[in-house]
Amino acid sequence: MPSSSNHKKYMTQALEEAQEALDSGEFPVGCVLVYQGDVVAKGHRMNSRDGVNELDHAEIVTLRNLLASHPGINAAEIEVYSTMEPCLMCLSTLVLSGIRTIVFGYEDVMGGSSKLDLSKLAPLYVDMDVTIISGVLRDECLKLFQEFFKNPDNEYWRDSLLAEYTLAQETTKKG
């Protein structure tokens, strides 16, 4: 398991992906996949401006990039770093792909799935041992989501619980 400083190092790279998404008008979720200390895939949210595409989440895009560039990699040794808590679709996809460590920065109060108790689900999930670490570089992630929701050109989730919650948050760092 990587140290706290490594979590920050890899989350910083996920933040770079999120910034790239934000700069192109997309919802600022960035993701990197780390294997034995090396970033082996990265990606960010795509097609959120289209309004109806809920398939191109950062984790899914990044996993596709991994499978294209590293077929056969041992997924159990991969750590996921995402600027936002994975939704149910992304968590399920990551877990079913064999990934067992997920680290995220900002909580998704509307659709996050990290508190899901896998042991209460169907037999396929019951014995999966998944480690989830939250709040890594949360303030930095929060700032990107606030910037997104403050921009009047961004329609994605504009009047949602997530937007309202995010805009009401204050960072813990002053100055």
PDB file of C-alpha atoms in Angstrom:
ATOM      1  CA  MET A   1       0.000   0.000   0.000  1.00  0.00           C
ATOM      2  CA  PRO A   2       1.489   3.386  -0.970  1.00  0.00           C
ATOM      3  CA  SER A   3       2.317   5.930   1.719  1.00  0.00           C
ATOM      4  CA  SER A   4       0.361   9.118   2.329  1.00  0.00           C
ATOM      5  CA  SER A   5       2.971  11.128   0.410  1.00  0.00           C
ATOM      6  CA  ASN A   6       2.612   8.781  -2.553  1.00  0.00           C
ATOM      7  CA  HIS A   7      -1.161   9.176  -2.378  1.00  0.00           C
ATOM      8  CA  LYS A   8      -0.640  12.922  -2.756  1.00  0.00           C
ATOM      9  CA  LYS A   9       1.836  12.427  -5.585  1.00  0.00           C
ATOM     10  CA  TYR A  10      -0.567  10.295  -7.597  1.00  0.00           C
ATOM     11  CA  MET A  11      -3.602  12.417  -6.746  1.00  0.00           C
ATOM     12  CA  THR A  12      -1.685  15.426  -8.048  1.00  0.00           C
ATOM     13  CA  GLN A  13      -1.448  13.636 -11.377  1.00  0.00           C
ATOM     14  CA  ALA A  14      -5.189  12.910 -11.272  1.00  0.00           C
ATOM     15  CA  LEU A  15      -5.725  16.620 -10.582  1.00  0.00           C
ATOM     16  CA  GLU A  16      -3.720  17.439 -13.715  1.00  0.00           C
ATOM     17  CA  GLU A  17      -6.108  15.245 -15.693  1.00  0.00           C
ATOM     18  CA  ALA A  18      -9.074  16.938 -14.010  1.00  0.00           C
ATOM     19  CA  GLN A  19      -7.677  20.361 -14.894  1.00  0.00           C
ATOM     20  CA  GLU A  20      -7.374  19.253 -18.509  1.00  0.00           C
ATOM     21  CA  ALA A  21     -11.035  18.232 -18.442  1.00  0.00           C
ATOM     22  CA  LEU A  22     -12.048  21.540 -16.871  1.00  0.00           C
ATOM     23  CA  ASP A  23     -10.017  23.511 -19.414  1.00  0.00           C
ATOM     24  CA  SER A  24     -11.983  21.828 -22.199  1.00  0.00           C
ATOM     25  CA  GLY A  25     -15.342  22.505 -20.529  1.00  0.00           C
ATOM     26  CA  GLU A  26     -15.795  19.018 -19.116  1.00  0.00           C
ATOM     27  CA  PHE A  27     -16.699  17.970 -15.579  1.00  0.00           C
ATOM     28  CA  PRO A  28     -13.317  17.984 -13.757  1.00  0.00           C
ATOM     29  CA  VAL A  29     -12.844  14.371 -12.778  1.00  0.00           C
ATOM     30  CA  GLY A  30      -9.358  13.052 -13.444  1.00  0.00           C
ATOM     31  CA  CYS A  31      -8.029   9.564 -12.845  1.00  0.00           C
ATOM     32  CA  VAL A  32      -4.717   7.721 -12.886  1.00  0.00           C
ATOM     33  CA  LEU A  33      -3.999   4.029 -12.472  1.00  0.00           C
ATOM     34  CA  VAL A  34      -0.798   3.056 -10.681  1.00  0.00           C
ATOM     35  CA  TYR A  35       0.913  -0.333 -10.991  1.00  0.00           C
ATOM     36  CA  GLN A  36       3.978  -1.105  -8.873  1.00  0.00           C
ATOM     37  CA  GLY A  37       4.691   2.599  -8.392  1.00  0.00           C
ATOM     38  CA  ASP A  38       4.265   3.626 -12.024  1.00  0.00           C
ATOM     39  CA  VAL A  39       1.349   5.447 -13.610  1.00  0.00           C
ATOM     40  CA  VAL A  40       0.216   3.037 -16.320  1.00  0.00           C
ATOM     41  CA  ALA A  41      -2.926   4.837 -17.495  1.00  0.00           C
ATOM     42  CA  LYS A  42      -4.596   8.180 -17.097  1.00  0.00           C
ATOM     43  CA  GLY A  43      -7.729   9.870 -18.284  1.00  0.00           C
ATOM     44  CA  HIS A  44     -10.483  12.313 -17.458  1.00  0.00           C
ATOM     45  CA  ARG A  45     -14.213  12.824 -17.832  1.00  0.00           C
ATOM     46  CA  MET A  46     -15.333  13.181 -21.424  1.00  0.00           C
ATOM     47  CA  ASN A  47     -18.572  14.122 -23.152  1.00  0.00           C
ATOM     48  CA  SER A  48     -20.269  15.644 -20.105  1.00  0.00           C
ATOM     49  CA  ARG A  49     -21.098  18.711 -22.181  1.00  0.00           C
ATOM     50  CA  ASP A  50     -23.353  16.577 -24.352  1.00  0.00           C
ATOM     51  CA  GLY A  51     -25.625  16.175 -21.340  1.00  0.00           C
ATOM     52  CA  VAL A  52     -26.785  12.633 -21.992  1.00  0.00           C
ATOM     53  CA  ASN A  53     -23.532  10.660 -22.103  1.00  0.00           C
ATOM     54  CA  GLU A  54     -22.987   9.019 -18.747  1.00  0.00           C
ATOM     55  CA  LEU A  55     -20.587   6.374 -20.042  1.00  0.00           C
ATOM     56  CA  ASP A  56     -17.358   8.337 -20.335  1.00  0.00           C
ATOM     57  CA  HIS A  57     -16.592   8.806 -16.648  1.00  0.00           C
ATOM     58  CA  ALA A  58     -12.919   9.333 -15.841  1.00  0.00           C
ATOM     59  CA  GLU A  59     -12.480   5.905 -14.251  1.00  0.00           C
ATOM     60  CA  ILE A  60     -14.039   4.114 -17.240  1.00  0.00           C
ATOM     61  CA  VAL A  61     -12.003   6.140 -19.761  1.00  0.00           C
ATOM     62  CA  THR A  62      -8.816   5.423 -17.803  1.00  0.00           C
ATOM     63  CA  LEU A  63      -9.584   1.722 -17.481  1.00  0.00           C
ATOM     64  CA  ARG A  64     -10.149   1.551 -21.251  1.00  0.00           C
ATOM     65  CA  ASN A  65      -6.771   3.246 -21.749  1.00  0.00           C
ATOM     66  CA  LEU A  66      -5.156   0.670 -19.457  1.00  0.00           C
ATOM     67  CA  LEU A  67      -6.710  -2.284 -21.265  1.00  0.00           C
ATOM     68  CA  ALA A  68      -5.589  -0.902 -24.625  1.00  0.00           C
ATOM     69  CA  SER A  69      -1.995  -0.342 -23.511  1.00  0.00           C
ATOM     70  CA  HIS A  70      -1.441  -3.120 -20.944  1.00  0.00           C
ATOM     71  CA  PRO A  71      -3.573  -6.162 -21.746  1.00  0.00           C
ATOM     72  CA  GLY A  72      -3.141  -8.907 -19.185  1.00  0.00           C
ATOM     73  CA  ILE A  73      -1.845  -6.657 -16.393  1.00  0.00           C
ATOM     74  CA  ASN A  74      -2.551  -7.926 -12.868  1.00  0.00           C
ATOM     75  CA  ALA A  75      -5.432  -5.641 -11.900  1.00  0.00           C
ATOM     76  CA  ALA A  76      -5.246  -6.649  -8.235  1.00  0.00           C
ATOM     77  CA  GLU A  77      -1.969  -4.696  -7.999  1.00  0.00           C
ATOM     78  CA  ILE A  78      -3.431  -1.506  -9.477  1.00  0.00           C
ATOM     79  CA  GLU A  79      -4.354   1.493  -7.377  1.00  0.00           C
ATOM     80  CA  VAL A  80      -6.947   3.931  -8.708  1.00  0.00           C
ATOM     81  CA  TYR A  81      -6.613   7.649  -7.966  1.00  0.00           C
ATOM     82  CA  SER A  82      -9.656   9.751  -8.828  1.00  0.00           C
ATOM     83  CA  THR A  83     -10.448  13.350  -7.984  1.00  0.00           C
ATOM     84  CA  MET A  84     -14.044  12.371  -7.166  1.00  0.00           C
ATOM     85  CA  GLU A  85     -15.567   9.462  -5.309  1.00  0.00           C
ATOM     86  CA  PRO A  86     -16.519   6.810  -7.868  1.00  0.00           C
ATOM     87  CA  CYS A  87     -20.177   6.367  -8.683  1.00  0.00           C
ATOM     88  CA  LEU A  88     -21.838   2.970  -8.546  1.00  0.00           C
ATOM     89  CA  MET A  89     -21.115   2.269 -12.234  1.00  0.00           C
ATOM     90  CA  CYS A  90     -17.427   3.089 -11.877  1.00  0.00           C
ATOM     91  CA  LEU A  91     -16.951   1.267  -8.578  1.00  0.00           C
ATOM     92  CA  SER A  92     -18.600  -1.843 -10.000  1.00  0.00           C
ATOM     93  CA  THR A  93     -16.522  -1.707 -13.170  1.00  0.00           C
ATOM     94  CA  LEU A  94     -13.270  -1.267 -11.253  1.00  0.00           C
ATOM     95  CA  VAL A  95     -14.054  -4.033  -8.767  1.00  0.00           C
ATOM     96  CA  LEU A  96     -15.264  -6.465 -11.426  1.00  0.00           C
ATOM     97  CA  SER A  97     -12.047  -5.739 -13.344  1.00  0.00           C
ATOM     98  CA  GLY A  98     -10.072  -6.969 -10.332  1.00  0.00           C
ATOM     99  CA  ILE A  99      -8.943  -3.641  -8.876  1.00  0.00           C
ATOM    100  CA  ARG A 100      -8.868  -3.652  -5.088  1.00  0.00           C
ATOM    101  CA  THR A 101      -7.489  -0.225  -4.067  1.00  0.00           C
ATOM    102  CA  ILE A 102      -9.357   3.002  -4.764  1.00  0.00           C
ATOM    103  CA  VAL A 103      -8.243   6.435  -3.583  1.00  0.00           C
ATOM    104  CA  PHE A 104     -10.323   9.552  -4.152  1.00  0.00           C
ATOM    105  CA  GLY A 105     -10.188  13.226  -3.295  1.00  0.00           C
ATOM    106  CA  TYR A 106     -13.668  14.736  -3.155  1.00  0.00           C
ATOM    107  CA  GLU A 107     -16.821  13.061  -1.907  1.00  0.00           C
ATOM    108  CA  ASP A 108     -19.797  12.727  -4.252  1.00  0.00           C
ATOM    109  CA  VAL A 109     -22.748  13.338  -1.947  1.00  0.00           C
ATOM    110  CA  MET A 110     -25.180  12.710  -4.771  1.00  0.00           C
ATOM    111  CA  GLY A 111     -23.879   9.557  -6.403  1.00  0.00           C
ATOM    112  CA  GLY A 112     -20.811   8.319  -4.566  1.00  0.00           C
ATOM    113  CA  SER A 113     -20.614   4.637  -3.768  1.00  0.00           C
ATOM    114  CA  SER A 114     -17.656   4.246  -1.422  1.00  0.00           C
ATOM    115  CA  LYS A 115     -19.855   3.474   1.572  1.00  0.00           C
ATOM    116  CA  LEU A 116     -21.548   0.611  -0.242  1.00  0.00           C
ATOM    117  CA  ASP A 117     -21.298  -2.575   1.814  1.00  0.00           C
ATOM    118  CA  LEU A 118     -20.239  -5.191  -0.745  1.00  0.00           C
ATOM    119  CA  SER A 119     -20.974  -7.981   1.724  1.00  0.00           C
ATOM    120  CA  LYS A 120     -24.689  -7.231   1.463  1.00  0.00           C
ATOM    121  CA  LEU A 121     -24.757  -7.568  -2.320  1.00  0.00           C
ATOM    122  CA  ALA A 122     -25.073 -10.554  -4.620  1.00  0.00           C
ATOM    123  CA  PRO A 123     -22.604 -13.459  -4.174  1.00  0.00           C
ATOM    124  CA  LEU A 124     -20.274 -12.108  -6.856  1.00  0.00           C
ATOM    125  CA  TYR A 125     -19.331  -9.161  -4.616  1.00  0.00           C
ATOM    126  CA  VAL A 126     -19.585 -10.629  -1.120  1.00  0.00           C
ATOM    127  CA  ASP A 127     -15.982 -11.782  -0.689  1.00  0.00           C
ATOM    128  CA  MET A 128     -14.285  -8.922  -2.517  1.00  0.00           C
ATOM    129  CA  ASP A 129     -11.787  -7.174  -0.270  1.00  0.00           C
ATOM    130  CA  VAL A 130     -11.631  -3.586  -1.528  1.00  0.00           C
ATOM    131  CA  THR A 131      -9.679  -0.798   0.174  1.00  0.00           C
ATOM    132  CA  ILE A 132     -11.092   2.700  -0.275  1.00  0.00           C
ATOM    133  CA  ILE A 133      -9.220   5.791   0.909  1.00  0.00           C
ATOM    134  CA  SER A 134     -11.001   9.142   0.833  1.00  0.00           C
ATOM    135  CA  GLY A 135     -10.121  12.815   1.154  1.00  0.00           C
ATOM    136  CA  VAL A 136      -6.663  12.830  -0.460  1.00  0.00           C
ATOM    137  CA  LEU A 137      -6.003  16.430  -1.582  1.00  0.00           C
ATOM    138  CA  ARG A 138      -9.700  17.113  -1.025  1.00  0.00           C
ATOM    139  CA  ASP A 139      -9.311  20.912  -1.008  1.00  0.00           C
ATOM    140  CA  GLU A 140      -7.516  20.916  -4.339  1.00  0.00           C
ATOM    141  CA  CYS A 141     -10.208  18.693  -5.844  1.00  0.00           C
ATOM    142  CA  LEU A 142     -12.973  20.819  -4.311  1.00  0.00           C
ATOM    143  CA  LYS A 143     -11.573  23.977  -5.920  1.00  0.00           C
ATOM    144  CA  LEU A 144     -11.858  22.446  -9.393  1.00  0.00           C
ATOM    145  CA  PHE A 145     -15.463  21.370  -8.829  1.00  0.00           C
ATOM    146  CA  GLN A 146     -16.343  24.804  -7.444  1.00  0.00           C
ATOM    147  CA  GLU A 147     -14.773  26.458 -10.471  1.00  0.00           C
ATOM    148  CA  PHE A 148     -16.824  24.205 -12.741  1.00  0.00           C
ATOM    149  CA  PHE A 149     -20.132  24.892 -10.984  1.00  0.00           C
ATOM    150  CA  LYS A 150     -19.493  28.667 -10.817  1.00  0.00           C
ATOM    151  CA  ASN A 151     -19.055  28.875 -14.595  1.00  0.00           C
ATOM    152  CA  PRO A 152     -22.411  29.825 -16.158  1.00  0.00           C
ATOM    153  CA  ASP A 153     -21.443  28.021 -19.374  1.00  0.00           C
ATOM    154  CA  ASN A 154     -21.409  24.645 -17.622  1.00  0.00           C
ATOM    155  CA  GLU A 155     -24.812  22.962 -17.593  1.00  0.00           C
ATOM    156  CA  TYR A 156     -23.790  19.520 -16.319  1.00  0.00           C
ATOM    157  CA  TRP A 157     -25.394  18.883 -12.904  1.00  0.00           C
ATOM    158  CA  ARG A 158     -25.959  22.658 -12.565  1.00  0.00           C
ATOM    159  CA  ASP A 159     -28.984  22.567 -10.241  1.00  0.00           C
ATOM    160  CA  SER A 160     -28.131  19.314  -8.497  1.00  0.00           C
ATOM    161  CA  LEU A 161     -27.539  18.376  -4.891  1.00  0.00           C
ATOM    162  CA  LEU A 162     -23.861  17.945  -5.809  1.00  0.00           C
ATOM    163  CA  ALA A 163     -23.603  21.505  -7.155  1.00  0.00           C
ATOM    164  CA  GLU A 164     -25.381  22.975  -4.139  1.00  0.00           C
ATOM    165  CA  TYR A 165     -23.249  21.003  -1.676  1.00  0.00           C
ATOM    166  CA  THR A 166     -19.996  21.786  -3.515  1.00  0.00           C
ATOM    167  CA  LEU A 167     -20.628  25.509  -3.750  1.00  0.00           C
ATOM    168  CA  ALA A 168     -21.434  25.632  -0.015  1.00  0.00           C
ATOM    169  CA  GLN A 169     -18.128  23.981   0.960  1.00  0.00           C
ATOM    170  CA  GLU A 170     -15.149  25.883   2.262  1.00  0.00           C
ATOM    171  CA  THR A 171     -11.635  24.586   1.969  1.00  0.00           C
ATOM    172  CA  THR A 172      -9.899  23.700   5.204  1.00  0.00           C
ATOM    173  CA  LYS A 173      -6.810  25.675   4.241  1.00  0.00           C
ATOM    174  CA  LYS A 174      -6.971  29.406   4.838  1.00  0.00           C
ATOM    175  CA  GLY A 175      -5.216  31.933   2.664  1.00  0.00           C
TER     176      GLY A 175
END
